[in-house]
Amino acid sequence: MRIIALIIYILLALPALAQQQPSRSDLEKRRQSIMESIRITEQQLEATKKDKNATMGQLRALKSKLAERQRLINNMNEEIDHINNNIKSSSNEVTKLQQNLEVLKMRYAQSVRYAYKTRSSYDMLAFLFSSDDFNEAMRRLKYLKKYRDYRKRQAEDIRLTQNRIENKITDLNHQKSEKDVLLTAEEQQKKVLQNESNETNQVVLQLKGKERELMNEIAANKKSAKQLDRAVAEIIRREMEIARKKAEEEQRRRAEEEARRAAANTGGYGASLPGGRTTPANNTSKPPAGSTAKLPGGSETNAPVASARPKPAPVSYNLSMTPEAAALSSSFENNRGRLPWPVEKGFISDAFGTHRHPVAEKVMIENNGVDITTSNGATARAVFEGTVSKVFYIPGMEWNVLVNHGRYFTLYSKLANVTVKNNQDIKTKQVIGTVSNNEEGQAVMNFQVWKDGAKMDPAGWIAR
């Protein structure tokens, strides 16, 4: 029984595993997307190189480009593995087709030899006229026609099989050529990766002499980030409390509406009694103390008599959200991994979570979202429709916009100016402000995603 269950589980899991494997076209699209991301990063890096002194912006751009270059190489390896699997499959198919072709040729040769031996028209006529009756002669004639058609089909099968073999061999050679091109490109990317790694190490060495300035900058950033974190947590707490009260009010209203409909259906009366009498629906008086109820067999009990009116069915409802907020939240969640970027062009220059500082390696820094470097003067835009919960200013984090998406919230920080206001409904990709420049003159914004007061990695939500 366990073996059968295991086999069924494997059969059900195979389609899911197959769907998880990216196709060749998916890998090609991903490669083009990574190359576009590298191109954008290189543009930002060239802008930072105008300053001859090494900056943190340069270092972040270089590290981002290194990560994207490594992703590109890994993607190429996946493409090469995919091609290798196709080559292996095509080679096996060619071998099978060649084996089938040999069998078809052998059978056709046997048919030709048999036809040669019986080629005389006299033998054919003798075969027909030796029939016992007319019906048998007709059957023999049909047999001869079928045999002739069979030989034609054999020849056609041989021709089709030969064509399939030629097409497969052509496709196989094409795949081998693609593999050679990818291997050459991969080697080139590895050389570029090594050069970029050396350049990154040089920038790190230059920044090592500025550790005191960096430590002061890190401390100031941590202070601003904590202030922002407390402000966002408090705003979300208030928003959730407001949503809870709205949901409770909605539930109360629905319960009253349900009670009014029930009263209208019964005409203000309860269940009918024998003889056509009715009992008022609002009769809630208890039986006198000590009253008894008759049980089967004539025995009595002191238990109170149950009310004849049925209890109303409990209302199934989510107390934390109204139906509209629940629908918005579900729609936001269903778009995970497909949300547009909060800027039109840019790259992630600092990742989510706790990690070591790229220069002061003993210092751990924490990012509640992701830092996105973009071009100067770039506009920030909403990644999904929602309502602006709060527009507020914090020193060091500049202007901030918090947008409500039901259970989810998105935060857009480090804006030079804002074009939306509190409680405003906004659409996907609607401009909400302009990204501010940091001390190094780079346009960098901080983007965060929250769910029920918990921080989430935005990189998993936006399209990559």
XYZ file of C-alpha atoms in Angstrom:
464
model
C 0.000 0.000 0.000
C 2.865 2.377 0.870
C 4.582 1.614 -2.422
C 1.403 2.439 -4.365
C 1.009 5.702 -2.440
C 4.659 6.586 -3.147
C 4.212 5.900 -6.882
C 1.074 8.080 -6.982
C 2.930 10.893 -5.156
C 5.836 10.727 -7.637
C 3.469 10.795 -10.626
C 1.667 13.823 -9.218
C 4.930 15.611 -8.408
C 6.506 15.131 -11.847
C 4.299 17.723 -13.655
C 4.976 20.271 -10.916
C 8.734 19.701 -11.186
C 8.523 20.014 -14.958
C 6.707 23.351 -14.659
C 9.411 24.676 -12.315
C 12.148 24.019 -14.902
C 12.611 27.121 -17.096
C 12.377 26.584 -20.833
C 15.071 27.630 -23.287
C 13.066 30.724 -24.294
C 12.665 31.668 -20.598
C 16.425 31.414 -20.108
C 17.063 33.570 -23.182
C 14.612 36.221 -21.934
C 16.261 36.156 -18.516
C 19.704 36.573 -20.126
C 18.498 39.611 -22.072
C 16.966 41.078 -18.890
C 20.224 40.594 -16.947
C 22.259 42.176 -19.741
C 19.881 45.169 -19.748
C 20.314 45.480 -15.971
C 24.115 45.396 -16.388
C 23.875 48.110 -19.049
C 21.856 50.375 -16.730
C 24.323 49.762 -13.882
C 27.254 50.628 -16.152
C 25.562 53.919 -17.081
C 25.191 54.809 -13.394
C 28.777 53.738 -12.750
C 30.113 55.983 -15.507
C 28.278 58.903 -13.902
C 29.987 58.218 -10.554
C 33.433 57.938 -12.180
C 33.344 61.653 -12.990
C 34.477 62.077 -9.409
C 38.099 60.872 -9.379
C 37.870 59.957 -5.696
C 36.364 56.583 -4.843
C 32.859 56.794 -3.409
C 30.418 54.390 -1.797
C 28.195 54.924 -4.821
C 30.942 53.578 -7.069
C 31.454 50.594 -4.798
C 27.751 49.767 -4.650
C 27.433 50.057 -8.429
C 30.461 47.794 -8.931
C 29.138 45.211 -6.467
C 25.723 45.287 -8.125
C 27.346 44.798 -11.522
C 29.432 41.912 -10.162
C 26.300 40.226 -8.819
C 24.447 40.698 -12.108
C 27.477 39.440 -14.068
C 27.550 36.318 -11.923
C 23.814 35.847 -12.509
C 24.481 36.145 -16.239
C 27.175 33.459 -16.098
C 24.919 31.175 -14.058
C 22.116 31.723 -16.561
C 24.488 30.835 -19.410
C 25.410 27.641 -17.581
C 21.720 26.770 -17.338
C 21.310 27.442 -21.064
C 24.302 25.215 -21.849
C 22.882 22.425 -19.659
C 19.552 22.828 -21.436
C 21.277 22.555 -24.838
C 23.250 19.510 -23.673
C 20.026 17.792 -22.663
C 18.496 18.645 -26.051
C 21.580 17.347 -27.852
C 21.435 14.112 -25.896
C 17.732 13.713 -26.579
C 18.165 14.498 -30.282
C 21.089 12.055 -30.569
C 19.016 9.281 -28.997
C 16.147 10.075 -31.344
C 18.455 9.975 -34.373
C 19.790 6.588 -33.248
C 16.246 5.214 -32.889
C 15.239 6.612 -36.273
C 18.281 5.032 -37.904
C 17.428 1.688 -36.315
C 13.841 1.998 -37.550
C 15.138 2.892 -40.996
C 17.249 -0.279 -41.116
C 14.211 -2.373 -40.170
C 12.088 -0.650 -42.830
C 14.775 -1.219 -45.470
C 15.089 -4.873 -44.526
C 11.324 -5.439 -44.764
C 11.145 -3.540 -48.043
C 13.974 -5.637 -49.448
C 12.062 -8.793 -48.507
C 8.982 -7.445 -50.282
C 11.018 -6.588 -53.379
C 12.597 -10.056 -53.466
C 9.182 -11.682 -53.128
C 7.777 -9.450 -55.871
C 10.728 -10.324 -58.117
C 10.141 -14.028 -57.661
C 6.453 -13.670 -58.470
C 6.865 -11.032 -61.182
C 5.349 -13.156 -63.967
C 1.863 -12.032 -64.977
C 1.059 -15.689 -65.697
C 1.614 -16.546 -62.037
C -0.699 -13.722 -60.999
C -3.421 -14.829 -63.371
C -2.997 -18.411 -62.259
C -3.360 -17.240 -58.644
C -6.640 -15.522 -59.527
C -8.144 -18.216 -61.783
C -7.303 -20.996 -59.373
C -10.006 -19.643 -57.028
C -12.910 -21.936 -56.239
C -15.509 -19.266 -56.926
C -15.931 -15.651 -57.933
C -15.957 -14.318 -54.354
C -12.642 -15.958 -53.587
C -11.179 -14.489 -56.768
C -12.301 -11.018 -55.673
C -10.696 -11.535 -52.263
C -7.444 -12.585 -53.909
C -7.568 -9.531 -56.151
C -8.047 -7.269 -53.128
C -5.137 -9.005 -51.437
C -2.868 -8.285 -54.385
C -3.910 -4.598 -54.383
C -3.310 -4.330 -50.625
C 0.095 -5.930 -51.024
C 0.969 -3.432 -53.751
C -0.223 -0.534 -51.507
C 1.766 -1.980 -48.628
C 4.962 -1.824 -50.682
C 4.200 1.803 -51.564
C 3.688 2.640 -47.887
C 6.964 0.942 -47.052
C 8.787 3.111 -49.562
C 7.008 6.231 -48.256
C 7.894 5.343 -44.639
C 11.530 4.969 -45.626
C 11.489 8.369 -47.337
C 9.800 10.101 -44.363
C 12.184 8.484 -41.879
C 15.180 9.614 -43.922
C 13.807 13.167 -43.981
C 13.259 13.126 -40.202
C 16.822 11.921 -39.669
C 18.184 14.701 -41.898
C 16.098 17.343 -40.054
C 17.189 16.030 -36.668
C 20.844 16.040 -37.691
C 20.483 19.626 -38.969
C 18.844 20.661 -35.685
C 21.540 18.816 -33.747
C 24.314 20.680 -35.577
C 22.497 23.983 -34.947
C 22.291 23.246 -31.222
C 25.995 22.363 -31.127
C 26.771 25.697 -32.795
C 24.643 27.552 -30.223
C 26.478 25.724 -27.455
C 29.856 26.781 -28.880
C 28.688 30.425 -29.056
C 27.466 30.324 -25.445
C 30.697 28.707 -24.217
C 32.725 31.457 -25.916
C 30.466 34.168 -24.444
C 30.712 32.571 -21.002
C 34.514 32.633 -21.121
C 34.416 36.315 -22.097
C 32.034 37.107 -19.226
C 34.330 35.315 -16.777
C 37.243 37.479 -17.906
C 35.121 40.628 -17.533
C 34.020 39.412 -14.088
C 37.640 39.028 -13.017
C 38.508 42.551 -14.232
C 35.494 44.027 -12.445
C 36.409 42.141 -9.286
C 39.907 43.659 -9.388
C 38.419 47.128 -9.927
C 36.082 46.604 -6.958
C 38.976 45.584 -4.732
C 40.875 48.766 -5.695
C 37.869 50.938 -4.775
C 37.579 49.133 -1.432
C 41.253 49.823 -0.704
C 40.783 53.530 -1.462
C 37.737 53.700 0.807
C 39.587 51.962 3.640
C 41.342 55.268 4.306
C 37.963 56.945 4.886
C 36.696 54.573 7.596
C 36.173 57.363 10.147
C 33.960 59.298 7.754
C 32.155 56.084 6.832
C 31.533 55.214 10.490
C 29.980 58.623 11.083
C 27.819 58.166 7.987
C 26.762 54.670 9.132
C 25.794 55.959 12.573
C 23.721 58.794 11.090
C 22.009 56.408 8.669
C 21.171 53.972 11.471
C 19.626 56.779 13.532
C 17.472 57.945 10.620
C 16.493 54.379 9.750
C 15.366 53.647 13.322
C 13.331 56.837 13.408
C 11.708 55.873 10.114
C 11.083 52.330 11.340
C 9.283 53.560 14.473
C 7.197 56.040 12.480
C 6.129 53.432 9.910
C 5.299 50.839 12.599
C 3.119 53.368 14.434
C 1.309 54.462 11.249
C 0.634 50.828 10.277
C -0.603 50.068 13.808
C -3.080 52.940 13.569
C -4.147 51.889 10.068
C -4.750 48.318 11.258
C -6.796 49.590 14.210
C -8.912 51.728 11.890
C -9.372 48.745 9.569
C -10.417 46.566 12.521
C -13.044 49.065 13.628
C -14.359 49.376 10.082
C -14.613 45.591 9.838
C -16.437 45.372 13.169
C -18.860 48.091 12.083
C -19.416 46.255 8.808
C -20.072 43.004 10.670
C -22.517 44.734 13.037
C -24.344 46.333 10.105
C -24.578 43.007 8.284
C -25.840 41.256 11.428
C -28.568 43.884 11.886
C -29.541 43.582 8.237
C -29.694 39.807 8.612
C -31.933 40.160 11.695
C -34.255 42.575 9.872
C -34.603 40.172 6.947
C -35.323 37.278 9.314
C -37.990 39.300 11.127
C -39.577 40.311 7.814
C -39.703 36.702 6.639
C -41.514 35.527 9.844
C -43.813 38.569 10.040
C -42.630 39.243 13.579
C -43.674 35.824 14.856
C -41.850 32.683 15.767
C -42.570 29.078 14.938
C -46.139 27.799 14.457
C -47.721 25.703 17.229
C -50.256 22.841 16.852
C -53.771 24.104 16.020
C -52.480 27.073 14.014
C -51.429 29.083 17.066
C -48.149 31.053 16.958
C -45.776 32.271 19.607
C -44.370 35.826 19.463
C -40.803 35.997 18.212
C -39.770 38.311 21.058
C -41.061 36.022 23.813
C -37.857 35.347 25.759
C -39.406 34.638 29.168
C -37.852 31.693 31.021
C -39.996 28.808 32.416
C -40.893 29.045 36.096
C -38.379 27.724 38.557
C -38.882 24.052 39.303
C -40.805 23.391 36.081
C -40.220 20.012 34.550
C -40.193 18.582 31.047
C -41.783 15.292 30.091
C -39.421 12.645 28.752
C -40.393 9.534 26.793
C -41.912 6.961 29.094
C -43.524 9.563 31.366
C -40.431 10.422 33.432
C -39.696 14.024 34.297
C -36.586 16.141 34.497
C -35.805 19.539 35.992
C -33.843 20.624 32.894
C -35.243 23.788 31.268
C -37.251 23.331 28.097
C -35.285 24.322 24.965
C -36.579 27.218 22.884
C -38.387 26.259 19.711
C -36.806 29.130 17.739
C -33.569 28.064 15.933
C -30.362 29.979 16.626
C -29.145 32.265 13.835
C -26.170 30.952 11.838
C -22.847 32.569 12.816
C -21.553 35.170 10.367
C -18.250 34.149 8.776
C -16.206 37.304 8.386
C -12.646 38.475 8.641
C -12.590 40.935 11.540
C -9.333 42.570 10.406
C -10.483 43.825 6.988
C -13.518 44.945 5.059
C -14.319 42.953 1.886
C -12.853 45.734 -0.280
C -9.572 45.728 1.672
C -9.405 41.918 1.557
C -9.851 41.956 -2.239
C -7.125 44.611 -2.655
C -4.777 42.636 -0.407
C -5.394 39.419 -2.348
C -4.797 41.184 -5.661
C -1.520 42.637 -4.383
C -0.370 39.216 -3.157
C -1.257 37.532 -6.457
C 1.141 39.918 -8.252
C 4.150 38.887 -6.209
C 7.231 38.824 -8.441
C 5.411 40.816 -11.146
C 5.084 44.269 -9.568
C 6.660 47.123 -11.557
C 9.744 48.834 -10.178
C 9.199 52.000 -8.107
C 11.426 53.810 -10.659
C 11.505 53.453 -14.424
C 15.213 52.554 -14.565
C 17.673 51.620 -11.849
C 19.417 48.837 -9.971
C 19.396 47.528 -6.402
C 22.480 49.007 -4.789
C 21.844 47.699 -1.260
C 19.942 44.515 -0.440
C 17.310 43.765 2.206
C 18.184 42.495 5.663
C 21.262 42.454 7.871
C 24.665 42.175 6.194
C 28.253 43.361 6.556
C 29.276 46.804 5.408
C 31.265 46.483 2.143
C 34.201 48.485 3.570
C 33.915 48.388 7.392
C 33.531 44.611 7.464
C 33.184 44.438 11.256
C 30.090 46.638 11.103
C 26.700 45.045 10.442
C 24.139 47.204 8.682
C 20.407 46.566 8.465
C 18.180 47.585 5.593
C 14.418 47.277 6.069
C 13.946 47.465 2.300
C 16.179 47.836 -0.735
C 18.129 50.866 -1.932
C 17.585 51.552 -5.631
C 20.036 53.780 -7.496
C 18.564 55.607 -10.469
C 19.298 58.613 -12.681
C 19.232 62.168 -11.333
C 15.772 63.715 -11.422
C 14.043 60.333 -11.748
C 10.454 60.074 -10.526
C 9.193 57.541 -7.990
C 5.987 55.697 -8.860
C 3.527 53.434 -7.059
C 4.041 49.717 -7.663
C 0.329 48.965 -7.125
C -2.980 50.700 -6.634
C -3.865 51.723 -3.098
C -4.479 54.631 -0.730
C -1.844 57.004 0.637
C -1.747 56.400 4.383
C 0.757 59.112 5.262
C 3.145 61.604 3.726
C 5.817 62.589 6.272
C 9.346 63.962 6.541
C 12.275 62.509 8.537
C 15.761 64.091 8.575
C 18.181 61.844 6.726
C 15.356 59.957 4.969
C 13.818 63.073 3.350
C 10.152 62.813 2.289
C 8.389 59.474 2.700
C 5.137 58.106 1.274
C 3.379 55.105 2.841
C 0.711 53.445 0.649
C -1.948 51.064 1.948
C -2.777 47.919 -0.098
C -5.023 46.115 2.416
C -2.829 43.925 4.606
C 0.212 45.136 2.663
C 1.963 48.510 2.748
C 4.663 49.930 0.453
C 7.029 52.671 1.578
C 8.872 55.089 -0.727
C 11.665 56.915 1.108
C 14.319 59.520 0.286
C 12.133 61.639 -1.979
C 13.067 65.242 -2.762
C 9.407 66.217 -3.220
C 5.991 64.558 -3.173
C 3.053 64.892 -5.568
C 0.411 63.001 -3.538
C -1.386 63.691 -0.248
C -2.848 61.778 2.674
C -5.880 59.535 1.978
C -5.480 59.934 -1.785
C -6.347 56.934 -3.961
C -3.566 56.190 -6.444
C -3.124 53.875 -9.404
C -0.333 51.532 -10.445
C 2.707 53.416 -11.826
C 1.270 56.765 -10.738
C 4.025 59.287 -9.989
C 4.264 60.035 -6.264
C 7.402 62.189 -6.153
C 10.996 62.771 -7.241
C 13.975 60.781 -5.938
C 16.421 62.900 -3.937
C 20.209 62.937 -4.360
C 22.512 61.779 -1.545
C 25.740 63.432 -0.358
C 27.632 61.928 -3.311
C 25.176 63.404 -5.801
C 23.503 60.086 -6.633
C 19.739 59.580 -6.838
C 19.018 56.747 -4.400
C 15.607 55.806 -2.993
C 14.680 53.276 -0.329
C 11.742 50.986 -1.108
C 10.052 48.792 1.516
C 7.211 46.246 1.656
C 5.344 45.523 4.900
C 2.687 42.940 5.743
C 0.670 43.240 8.973
C 3.522 45.190 10.564
C 6.273 42.769 9.425
C 9.011 43.738 6.954
C 9.420 41.738 3.736
C 12.140 41.560 1.078
C 10.977 43.831 -1.784
C 13.312 42.095 -4.258
C 10.952 39.115 -4.265
C 7.971 41.298 -5.158
C 9.202 43.409 -8.063
C 9.772 41.933 -11.532
C 13.353 40.851 -12.152
